[in-house]
Coordinates of C-alpha atoms in Angstrom, one line a residue:
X1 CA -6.0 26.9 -0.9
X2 CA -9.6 25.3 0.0
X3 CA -10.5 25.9 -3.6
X4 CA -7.6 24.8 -5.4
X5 CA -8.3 21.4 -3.0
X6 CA -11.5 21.7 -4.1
X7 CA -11.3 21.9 -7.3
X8 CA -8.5 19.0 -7.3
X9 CA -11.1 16.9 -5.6
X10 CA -14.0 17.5 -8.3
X11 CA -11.1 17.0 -11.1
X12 CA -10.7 13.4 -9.2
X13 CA -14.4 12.8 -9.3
X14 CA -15.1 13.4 -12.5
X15 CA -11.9 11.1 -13.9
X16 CA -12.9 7.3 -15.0
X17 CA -11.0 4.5 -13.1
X18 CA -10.8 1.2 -14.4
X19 CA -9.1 -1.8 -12.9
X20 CA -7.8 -4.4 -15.1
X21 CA -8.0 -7.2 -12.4
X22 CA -10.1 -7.8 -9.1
X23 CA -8.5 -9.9 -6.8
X24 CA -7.7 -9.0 -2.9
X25 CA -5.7 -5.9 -3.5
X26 CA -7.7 -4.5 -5.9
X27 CA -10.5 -4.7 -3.5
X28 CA -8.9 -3.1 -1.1
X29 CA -8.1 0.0 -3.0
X30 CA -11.5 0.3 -4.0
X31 CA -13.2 -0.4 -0.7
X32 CA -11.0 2.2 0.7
X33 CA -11.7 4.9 -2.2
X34 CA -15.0 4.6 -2.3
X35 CA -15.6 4.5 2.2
X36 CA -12.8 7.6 1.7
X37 CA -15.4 9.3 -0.4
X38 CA -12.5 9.6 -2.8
X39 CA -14.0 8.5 -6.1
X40 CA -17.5 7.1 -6.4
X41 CA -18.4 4.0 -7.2
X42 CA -20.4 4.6 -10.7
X43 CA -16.8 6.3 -11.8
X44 CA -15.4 3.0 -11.1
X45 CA -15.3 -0.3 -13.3
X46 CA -13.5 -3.6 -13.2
X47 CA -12.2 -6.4 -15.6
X48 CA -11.6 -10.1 -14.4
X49 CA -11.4 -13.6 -16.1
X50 CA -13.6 -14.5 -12.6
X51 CA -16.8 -14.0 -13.0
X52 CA -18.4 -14.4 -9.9
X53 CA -15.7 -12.2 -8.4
X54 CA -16.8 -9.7 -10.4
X55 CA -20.4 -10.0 -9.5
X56 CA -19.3 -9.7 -5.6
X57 CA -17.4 -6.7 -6.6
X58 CA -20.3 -5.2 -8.7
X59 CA -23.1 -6.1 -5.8
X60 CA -21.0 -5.0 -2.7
X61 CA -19.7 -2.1 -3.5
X62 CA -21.9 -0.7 -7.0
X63 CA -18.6 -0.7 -9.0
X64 CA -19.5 -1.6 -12.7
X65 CA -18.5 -4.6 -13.9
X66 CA -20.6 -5.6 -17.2
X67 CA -19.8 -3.1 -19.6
X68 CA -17.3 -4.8 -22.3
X69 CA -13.6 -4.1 -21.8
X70 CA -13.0 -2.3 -24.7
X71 CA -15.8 -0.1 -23.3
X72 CA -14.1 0.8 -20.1
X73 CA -10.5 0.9 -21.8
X74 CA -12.2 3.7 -24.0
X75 CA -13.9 5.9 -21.2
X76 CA -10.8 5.2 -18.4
X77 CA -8.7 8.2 -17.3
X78 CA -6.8 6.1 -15.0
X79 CA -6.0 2.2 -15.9
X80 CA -5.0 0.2 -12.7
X81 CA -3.4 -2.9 -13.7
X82 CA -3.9 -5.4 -11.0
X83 CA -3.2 -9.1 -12.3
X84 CA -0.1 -11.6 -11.6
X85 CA 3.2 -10.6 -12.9
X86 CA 2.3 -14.0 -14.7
X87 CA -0.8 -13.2 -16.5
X88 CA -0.4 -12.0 -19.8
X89 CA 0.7 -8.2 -19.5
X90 CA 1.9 -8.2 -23.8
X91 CA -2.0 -9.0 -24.3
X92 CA -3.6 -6.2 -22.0
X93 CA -1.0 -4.1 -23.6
X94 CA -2.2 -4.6 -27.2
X95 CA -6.0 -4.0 -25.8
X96 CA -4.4 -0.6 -24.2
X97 CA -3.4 0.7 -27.6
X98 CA -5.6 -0.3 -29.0
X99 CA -9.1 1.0 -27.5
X100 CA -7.4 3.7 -24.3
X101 CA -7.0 7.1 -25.3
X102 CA -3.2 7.9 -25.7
X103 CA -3.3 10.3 -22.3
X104 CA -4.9 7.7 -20.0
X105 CA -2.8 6.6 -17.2
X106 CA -1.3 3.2 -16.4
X107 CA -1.2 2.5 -12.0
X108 CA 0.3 -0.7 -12.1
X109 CA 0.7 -2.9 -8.7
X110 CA 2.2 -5.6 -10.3
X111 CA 4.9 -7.0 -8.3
X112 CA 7.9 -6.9 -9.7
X113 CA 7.5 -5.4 -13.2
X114 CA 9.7 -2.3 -13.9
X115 CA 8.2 1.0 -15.5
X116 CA 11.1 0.0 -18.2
X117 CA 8.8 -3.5 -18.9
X118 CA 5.3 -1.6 -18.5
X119 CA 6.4 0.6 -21.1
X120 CA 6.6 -2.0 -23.6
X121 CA 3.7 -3.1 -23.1
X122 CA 1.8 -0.5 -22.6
X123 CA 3.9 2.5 -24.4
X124 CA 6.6 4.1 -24.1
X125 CA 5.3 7.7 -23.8
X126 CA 2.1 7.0 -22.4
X127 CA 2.0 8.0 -18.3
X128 CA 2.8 5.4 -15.9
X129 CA 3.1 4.8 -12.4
X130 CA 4.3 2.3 -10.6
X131 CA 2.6 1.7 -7.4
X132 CA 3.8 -0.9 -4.2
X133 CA 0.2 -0.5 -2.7
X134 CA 0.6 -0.8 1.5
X135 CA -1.6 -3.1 3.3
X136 CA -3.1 -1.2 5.7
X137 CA -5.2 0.7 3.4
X138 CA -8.8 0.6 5.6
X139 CA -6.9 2.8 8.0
X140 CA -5.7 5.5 6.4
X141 CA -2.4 5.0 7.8
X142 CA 0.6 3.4 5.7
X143 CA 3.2 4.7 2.6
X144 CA 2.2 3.7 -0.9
X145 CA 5.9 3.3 -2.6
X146 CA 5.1 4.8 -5.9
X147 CA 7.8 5.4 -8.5
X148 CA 7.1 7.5 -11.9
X149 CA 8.1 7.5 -15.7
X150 CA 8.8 10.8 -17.5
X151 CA 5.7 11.5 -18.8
X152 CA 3.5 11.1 -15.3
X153 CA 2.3 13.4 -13.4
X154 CA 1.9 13.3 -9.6
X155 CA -1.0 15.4 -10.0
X156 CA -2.7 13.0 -12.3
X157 CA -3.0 10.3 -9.9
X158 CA -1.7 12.0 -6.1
X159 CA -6.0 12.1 -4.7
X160 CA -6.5 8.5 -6.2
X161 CA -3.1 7.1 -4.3
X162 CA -3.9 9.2 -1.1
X163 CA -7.5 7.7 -1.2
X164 CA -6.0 4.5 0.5
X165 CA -3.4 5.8 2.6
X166 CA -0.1 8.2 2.2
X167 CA 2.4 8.1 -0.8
X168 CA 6.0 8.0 -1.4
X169 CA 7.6 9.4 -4.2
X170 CA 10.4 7.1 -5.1
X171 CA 13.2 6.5 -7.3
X172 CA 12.4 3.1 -8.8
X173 CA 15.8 1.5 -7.6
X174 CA 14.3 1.9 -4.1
X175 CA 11.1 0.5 -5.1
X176 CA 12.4 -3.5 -3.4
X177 CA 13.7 -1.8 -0.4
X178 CA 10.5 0.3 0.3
X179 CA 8.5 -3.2 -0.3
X180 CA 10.4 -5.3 2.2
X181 CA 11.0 -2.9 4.9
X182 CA 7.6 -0.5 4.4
X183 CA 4.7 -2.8 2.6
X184 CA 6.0 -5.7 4.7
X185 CA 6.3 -3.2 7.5
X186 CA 2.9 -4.3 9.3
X187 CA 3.8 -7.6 9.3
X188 CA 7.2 -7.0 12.0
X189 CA 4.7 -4.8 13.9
X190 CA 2.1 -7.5 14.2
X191 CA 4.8 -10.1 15.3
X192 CA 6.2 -7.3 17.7
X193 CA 2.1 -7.2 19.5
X194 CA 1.7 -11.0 19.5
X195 CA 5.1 -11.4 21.1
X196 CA 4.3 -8.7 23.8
X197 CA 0.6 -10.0 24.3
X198 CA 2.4 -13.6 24.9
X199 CA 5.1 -12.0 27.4
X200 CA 2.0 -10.6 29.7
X201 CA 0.1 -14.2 29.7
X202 CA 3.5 -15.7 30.5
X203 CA 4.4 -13.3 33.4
X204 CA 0.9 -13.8 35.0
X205 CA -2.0 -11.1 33.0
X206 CA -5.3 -12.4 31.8
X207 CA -5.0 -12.9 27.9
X208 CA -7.5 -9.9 26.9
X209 CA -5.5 -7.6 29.8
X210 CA -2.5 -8.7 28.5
X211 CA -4.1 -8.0 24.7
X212 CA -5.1 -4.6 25.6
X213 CA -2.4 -3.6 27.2
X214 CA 0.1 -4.1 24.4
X215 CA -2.1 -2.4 22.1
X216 CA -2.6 0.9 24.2
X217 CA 1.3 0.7 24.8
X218 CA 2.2 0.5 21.3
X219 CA -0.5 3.3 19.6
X220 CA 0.2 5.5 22.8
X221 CA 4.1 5.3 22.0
X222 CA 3.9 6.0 18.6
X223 CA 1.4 9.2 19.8
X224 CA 4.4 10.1 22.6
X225 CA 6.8 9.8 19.5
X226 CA 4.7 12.1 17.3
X227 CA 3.9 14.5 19.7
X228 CA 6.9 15.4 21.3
X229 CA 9.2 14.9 18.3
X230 CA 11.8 13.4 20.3
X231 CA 13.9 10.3 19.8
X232 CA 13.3 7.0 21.0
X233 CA 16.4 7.0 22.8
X234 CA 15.9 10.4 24.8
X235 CA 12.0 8.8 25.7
X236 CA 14.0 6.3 26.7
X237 CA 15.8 7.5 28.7
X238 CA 13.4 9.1 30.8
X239 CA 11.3 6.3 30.9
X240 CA 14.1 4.3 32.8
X241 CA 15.7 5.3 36.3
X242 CA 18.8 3.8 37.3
X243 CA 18.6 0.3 38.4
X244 CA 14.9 -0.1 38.1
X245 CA 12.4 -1.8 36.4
X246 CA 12.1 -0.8 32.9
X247 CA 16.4 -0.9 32.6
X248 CA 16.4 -4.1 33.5
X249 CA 13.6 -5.5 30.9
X250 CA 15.9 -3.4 28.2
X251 CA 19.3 -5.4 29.4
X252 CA 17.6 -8.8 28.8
X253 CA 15.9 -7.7 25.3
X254 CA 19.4 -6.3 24.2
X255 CA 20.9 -10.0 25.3
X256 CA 18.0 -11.3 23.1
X257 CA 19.6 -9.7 19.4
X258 CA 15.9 -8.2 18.8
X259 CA 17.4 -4.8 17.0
X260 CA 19.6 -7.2 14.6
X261 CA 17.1 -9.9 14.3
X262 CA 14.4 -7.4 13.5
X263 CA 17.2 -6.0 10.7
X264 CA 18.0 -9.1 9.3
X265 CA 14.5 -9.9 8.9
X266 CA 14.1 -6.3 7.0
X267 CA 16.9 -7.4 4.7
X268 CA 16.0 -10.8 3.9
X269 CA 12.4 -9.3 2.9
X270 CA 13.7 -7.1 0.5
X271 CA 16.3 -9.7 -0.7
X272 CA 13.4 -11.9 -1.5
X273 CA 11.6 -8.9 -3.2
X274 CA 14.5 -8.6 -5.7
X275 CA 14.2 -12.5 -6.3
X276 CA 10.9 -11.9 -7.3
X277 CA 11.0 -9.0 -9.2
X278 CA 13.6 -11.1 -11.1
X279 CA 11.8 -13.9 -12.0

């Protein structure tokens, strides 16, 4: 097993990754890659109408950026498409056929662009996965939604996804669920902190107390969770004796909607994903 990961690993290091595109996202992935020890950064170059965002990319983390497209279209294993859904996909498509060899991958993160639409743009037998990056990808922590076409292979791209977190397979009709309720996921758990952090100033704790608190709370439940593979309900349970404290701060946050509030935010995120993707 250690050398068939080993010998996965070296495969990965010795592929050519090119992003198309070098905005936020982008960055992230490749910050995360190359701090992961994933890919190096000489295997890595980048494409972008931006100039000087390309020279920031190039000086902080040594990915090349001044070899000609064609060039890196040429020599890339794995093509990440990173632009808008906007920005001229039937263009990079011609420059894909034209100068990528025929078994180079496509990653796309475009928002809201089917494998069906990818494929005519960029082939339709060429590889291509479809990737709803998450957001937390400095940690380690957090799905990648990734959805395939039939001529991909997980094993073409699985070190390069789990370089910047974990991965989901997917069918693609779950692709706008997993976006508004996992990739958006962060977002209800960051409101959920600031919320709790504001309950402990407003019942009396210093801010930073309050802070730190909610913080050791919250990774410390999701350890107990883990750990002792029960269910929230059953930890629950025993966190809560009849009549006392912790039973009482439940009754008021049940008065308060917060499970359906928290579900109809879930849904209206992946409702607006769909509007999106539809545009």
């Amino acid at each position: 097993m250690e050398k068939q990961l080993s010998e996965e690993v070296d495969g990965l290091a010795e592929k050519q990754i090119h992003f198309i595109g070098g905005g936020q996202m982008a960055e992230a992935i490749i910050r995360a890659v190359i701090s992961n020890q994933t890919v190096s950064a000489d295997r890595i170059s980048v494409t972008d109408i931006n100039e000087p965002r390309l020279q920031f990319l190039s000086s902080t983390y040594g990915v090349t950026s001044g070899s000609s497209p064609e060039q890196c279209l040429a020599e890339a294993d794995l093509i990440v498409i990173a632009v808008r859904p906007q920005d001229n996909l039937a263009a990079l498509g011609q420059a894909v056929h034209q100068f990528a060899a025929p078994t180079a991958a496509i990653v796309s993160i475009v928002a809201g662009v089917t494998i069906k639409k990818l494929a005519d743009y960029f082939g339709a037998e060429r590889p291509i996965i479809r990737v709803i990056p998450n957001t937390l990808t400095d940690t380690g922590y957090g799905y990648s939604g990734v959805a395939l076409n039939a001529f991909a292979d997980p094993a073409q791209v699985a070190d390069f996804l789990l370089g910047f977190g974990k991965v989901q397979y997917l069918d693609e009709a779950l692709i706008d669920v997993f976006t508004g309720y996992g990739v958006a996921g962060p977002n209800y758990i960051y409101y959920f902190i600031e919320s709790l952090a504001d309950a402990g100033v407003l019942a009396g704790l210093p801010r930073e107390q309050a802070w730190n608190v909610a913080l050791e709370n919250v990774t410390g439940a999701v350890v107990m969770l883990k750990q002792t593979g029960l269910h929230p309900r059953q930890l629950l349970d025993i966190n809560n004796s009849p009549g006392g404290v912790g039973i009482h701060g439940l009754y008021e946050l049940n008065n308060s909607d917060f499970a359906a509030g928290l579900q109809r935010s879930v849904l209206a995120a992946v409702k607006r994903t769909t509007e999106l993707g539809a545009k």
